[in-house]
């Protein structure tokens, strides 16, 4: 019984964070990605192109949080959904810095 209540509290906390992101970005959509024993990543994309993510301890809690927050979930992170993401210089530098010979992140 305690595990159920703990899961409900975690889902409610995540839903609140999702709701705050959605409010700050004019709405939001999401996608859930299993990341192993760590849990499930909730990728959020705002209507303004802003993006972020949260991690839930289980896929069920991630689904429950998204449902409570009232966001649309996508099966995959591609197509029109992925095209909504807007990146800035920081992200481009980080992505290029991962490549051999890319700019440093310093």
PDB file of C-alpha atoms in Angstrom:
ATOM      1  CA  UNK A   1       0.000   0.000   0.000  1.00  0.00           C
ATOM      2  CA  UNK A   2       2.835   2.405   0.824  1.00  0.00           C
ATOM      3  CA  UNK A   3       4.420   1.776  -2.593  1.00  0.00           C
ATOM      4  CA  UNK A   4       1.171   2.754  -4.335  1.00  0.00           C
ATOM      5  CA  UNK A   5       0.888   5.966  -2.348  1.00  0.00           C
ATOM      6  CA  UNK A   6       4.544   6.778  -2.986  1.00  0.00           C
ATOM      7  CA  UNK A   7       4.063   6.203  -6.737  1.00  0.00           C
ATOM      8  CA  UNK A   8       0.980   8.441  -6.730  1.00  0.00           C
ATOM      9  CA  UNK A   9       2.919  11.204  -4.953  1.00  0.00           C
ATOM     10  CA  UNK A  10       5.794  10.941  -7.445  1.00  0.00           C
ATOM     11  CA  UNK A  11       3.374  11.044 -10.402  1.00  0.00           C
ATOM     12  CA  UNK A  12       1.632  14.089  -8.900  1.00  0.00           C
ATOM     13  CA  UNK A  13       4.981  15.878  -8.401  1.00  0.00           C
ATOM     14  CA  UNK A  14       6.040  15.126 -11.986  1.00  0.00           C
ATOM     15  CA  UNK A  15       2.620  16.229 -13.283  1.00  0.00           C
ATOM     16  CA  UNK A  16       3.059  19.538 -11.476  1.00  0.00           C
ATOM     17  CA  UNK A  17       6.486  20.011 -13.094  1.00  0.00           C
ATOM     18  CA  UNK A  18       5.086  19.093 -16.519  1.00  0.00           C
ATOM     19  CA  UNK A  19       2.230  21.549 -15.990  1.00  0.00           C
ATOM     20  CA  UNK A  20       4.660  24.331 -15.056  1.00  0.00           C
ATOM     21  CA  UNK A  21       6.722  23.634 -18.192  1.00  0.00           C
ATOM     22  CA  UNK A  22       3.585  23.612 -20.319  1.00  0.00           C
ATOM     23  CA  UNK A  23       2.394  26.915 -18.853  1.00  0.00           C
ATOM     24  CA  UNK A  24       5.793  28.537 -19.408  1.00  0.00           C
ATOM     25  CA  UNK A  25       5.954  27.381 -23.045  1.00  0.00           C
ATOM     26  CA  UNK A  26       2.399  27.955 -24.263  1.00  0.00           C
ATOM     27  CA  UNK A  27       1.482  24.272 -24.051  1.00  0.00           C
ATOM     28  CA  UNK A  28       3.489  21.085 -24.348  1.00  0.00           C
ATOM     29  CA  UNK A  29       3.607  17.620 -25.851  1.00  0.00           C
ATOM     30  CA  UNK A  30       5.758  14.712 -24.774  1.00  0.00           C
ATOM     31  CA  UNK A  31       7.339  11.384 -25.524  1.00  0.00           C
ATOM     32  CA  UNK A  32       8.322   8.645 -23.092  1.00  0.00           C
ATOM     33  CA  UNK A  33      11.636   6.833 -23.518  1.00  0.00           C
ATOM     34  CA  UNK A  34      12.669   3.832 -21.427  1.00  0.00           C
ATOM     35  CA  UNK A  35      16.204   4.406 -20.109  1.00  0.00           C
ATOM     36  CA  UNK A  36      16.855   1.117 -18.344  1.00  0.00           C
ATOM     37  CA  UNK A  37      16.903   0.595 -14.610  1.00  0.00           C
ATOM     38  CA  UNK A  38      16.974   4.359 -14.070  1.00  0.00           C
ATOM     39  CA  UNK A  39      13.384   4.608 -15.295  1.00  0.00           C
ATOM     40  CA  UNK A  40      11.635   6.476 -18.079  1.00  0.00           C
ATOM     41  CA  UNK A  41      12.597   9.818 -19.574  1.00  0.00           C
ATOM     42  CA  UNK A  42       9.738  12.235 -20.200  1.00  0.00           C
ATOM     43  CA  UNK A  43      10.815  14.447 -23.103  1.00  0.00           C
ATOM     44  CA  UNK A  44       8.794  17.669 -23.281  1.00  0.00           C
ATOM     45  CA  UNK A  45       8.493  20.043 -26.221  1.00  0.00           C
ATOM     46  CA  UNK A  46       6.712  23.354 -25.748  1.00  0.00           C
ATOM     47  CA  UNK A  47       4.594  25.113 -28.343  1.00  0.00           C
ATOM     48  CA  UNK A  48       7.309  27.786 -28.486  1.00  0.00           C
ATOM     49  CA  UNK A  49       9.984  25.209 -29.355  1.00  0.00           C
ATOM     50  CA  UNK A  50      11.478  25.089 -25.871  1.00  0.00           C
ATOM     51  CA  UNK A  51      12.281  21.626 -24.622  1.00  0.00           C
ATOM     52  CA  UNK A  52      13.267  19.780 -21.498  1.00  0.00           C
ATOM     53  CA  UNK A  53      13.029  16.439 -19.814  1.00  0.00           C
ATOM     54  CA  UNK A  54      12.249  14.746 -16.542  1.00  0.00           C
ATOM     55  CA  UNK A  55      12.946  11.223 -15.319  1.00  0.00           C
ATOM     56  CA  UNK A  56      10.302   9.029 -13.709  1.00  0.00           C
ATOM     57  CA  UNK A  57      11.317   5.914 -11.766  1.00  0.00           C
ATOM     58  CA  UNK A  58       8.967   3.712 -13.838  1.00  0.00           C
ATOM     59  CA  UNK A  59       7.140   3.840 -17.161  1.00  0.00           C
ATOM     60  CA  UNK A  60       3.790   3.566 -15.359  1.00  0.00           C
ATOM     61  CA  UNK A  61       4.554   6.627 -13.221  1.00  0.00           C
ATOM     62  CA  UNK A  62       5.652   8.565 -16.322  1.00  0.00           C
ATOM     63  CA  UNK A  63       2.385   7.699 -18.090  1.00  0.00           C
ATOM     64  CA  UNK A  64       0.358   8.626 -15.025  1.00  0.00           C
ATOM     65  CA  UNK A  65       2.168  11.977 -14.693  1.00  0.00           C
ATOM     66  CA  UNK A  66       1.623  12.844 -18.368  1.00  0.00           C
ATOM     67  CA  UNK A  67      -2.052  11.918 -18.085  1.00  0.00           C
ATOM     68  CA  UNK A  68      -2.499  14.021 -14.933  1.00  0.00           C
ATOM     69  CA  UNK A  69      -0.781  16.956 -16.659  1.00  0.00           C
ATOM     70  CA  UNK A  70      -3.043  16.558 -19.687  1.00  0.00           C
ATOM     71  CA  UNK A  71      -0.331  16.525 -22.349  1.00  0.00           C
ATOM     72  CA  UNK A  72      -0.389  14.638 -25.640  1.00  0.00           C
ATOM     73  CA  UNK A  73       2.139  11.805 -25.815  1.00  0.00           C
ATOM     74  CA  UNK A  74       3.835  10.729 -29.040  1.00  0.00           C
ATOM     75  CA  UNK A  75       5.033   7.190 -29.747  1.00  0.00           C
ATOM     76  CA  UNK A  76       8.384   8.380 -31.074  1.00  0.00           C
ATOM     77  CA  UNK A  77      10.509  11.497 -31.207  1.00  0.00           C
ATOM     78  CA  UNK A  78      10.442  12.197 -34.925  1.00  0.00           C
ATOM     79  CA  UNK A  79       8.549  13.943 -37.699  1.00  0.00           C
ATOM     80  CA  UNK A  80       6.480  17.018 -36.923  1.00  0.00           C
ATOM     81  CA  UNK A  81       6.925  16.535 -33.195  1.00  0.00           C
ATOM     82  CA  UNK A  82      10.740  16.626 -33.360  1.00  0.00           C
ATOM     83  CA  UNK A  83      10.629  19.509 -35.839  1.00  0.00           C
ATOM     84  CA  UNK A  84       9.011  21.712 -33.151  1.00  0.00           C
ATOM     85  CA  UNK A  85      12.234  21.746 -31.102  1.00  0.00           C
ATOM     86  CA  UNK A  86      14.196  24.979 -31.325  1.00  0.00           C
ATOM     87  CA  UNK A  87      17.853  24.848 -30.382  1.00  0.00           C
ATOM     88  CA  UNK A  88      20.244  27.646 -29.667  1.00  0.00           C
ATOM     89  CA  UNK A  89      24.011  28.171 -29.736  1.00  0.00           C
ATOM     90  CA  UNK A  90      24.513  26.258 -26.475  1.00  0.00           C
ATOM     91  CA  UNK A  91      22.951  23.072 -27.838  1.00  0.00           C
ATOM     92  CA  UNK A  92      24.826  23.301 -31.141  1.00  0.00           C
ATOM     93  CA  UNK A  93      28.111  23.772 -29.313  1.00  0.00           C
ATOM     94  CA  UNK A  94      27.362  20.824 -27.022  1.00  0.00           C
ATOM     95  CA  UNK A  95      26.403  18.566 -29.937  1.00  0.00           C
ATOM     96  CA  UNK A  96      29.432  19.613 -32.013  1.00  0.00           C
ATOM     97  CA  UNK A  97      31.732  19.243 -29.008  1.00  0.00           C
ATOM     98  CA  UNK A  98      30.839  15.571 -28.774  1.00  0.00           C
ATOM     99  CA  UNK A  99      32.278  14.995 -32.245  1.00  0.00           C
ATOM    100  CA  UNK A 100      35.992  14.456 -32.735  1.00  0.00           C
ATOM    101  CA  UNK A 101      37.528  17.798 -33.581  1.00  0.00           C
ATOM    102  CA  UNK A 102      34.343  19.715 -32.632  1.00  0.00           C
ATOM    103  CA  UNK A 103      34.496  22.966 -30.676  1.00  0.00           C
ATOM    104  CA  UNK A 104      35.148  22.695 -26.967  1.00  0.00           C
ATOM    105  CA  UNK A 105      32.441  23.376 -24.424  1.00  0.00           C
ATOM    106  CA  UNK A 106      34.719  25.533 -22.326  1.00  0.00           C
TER     107      UNK A 106
END
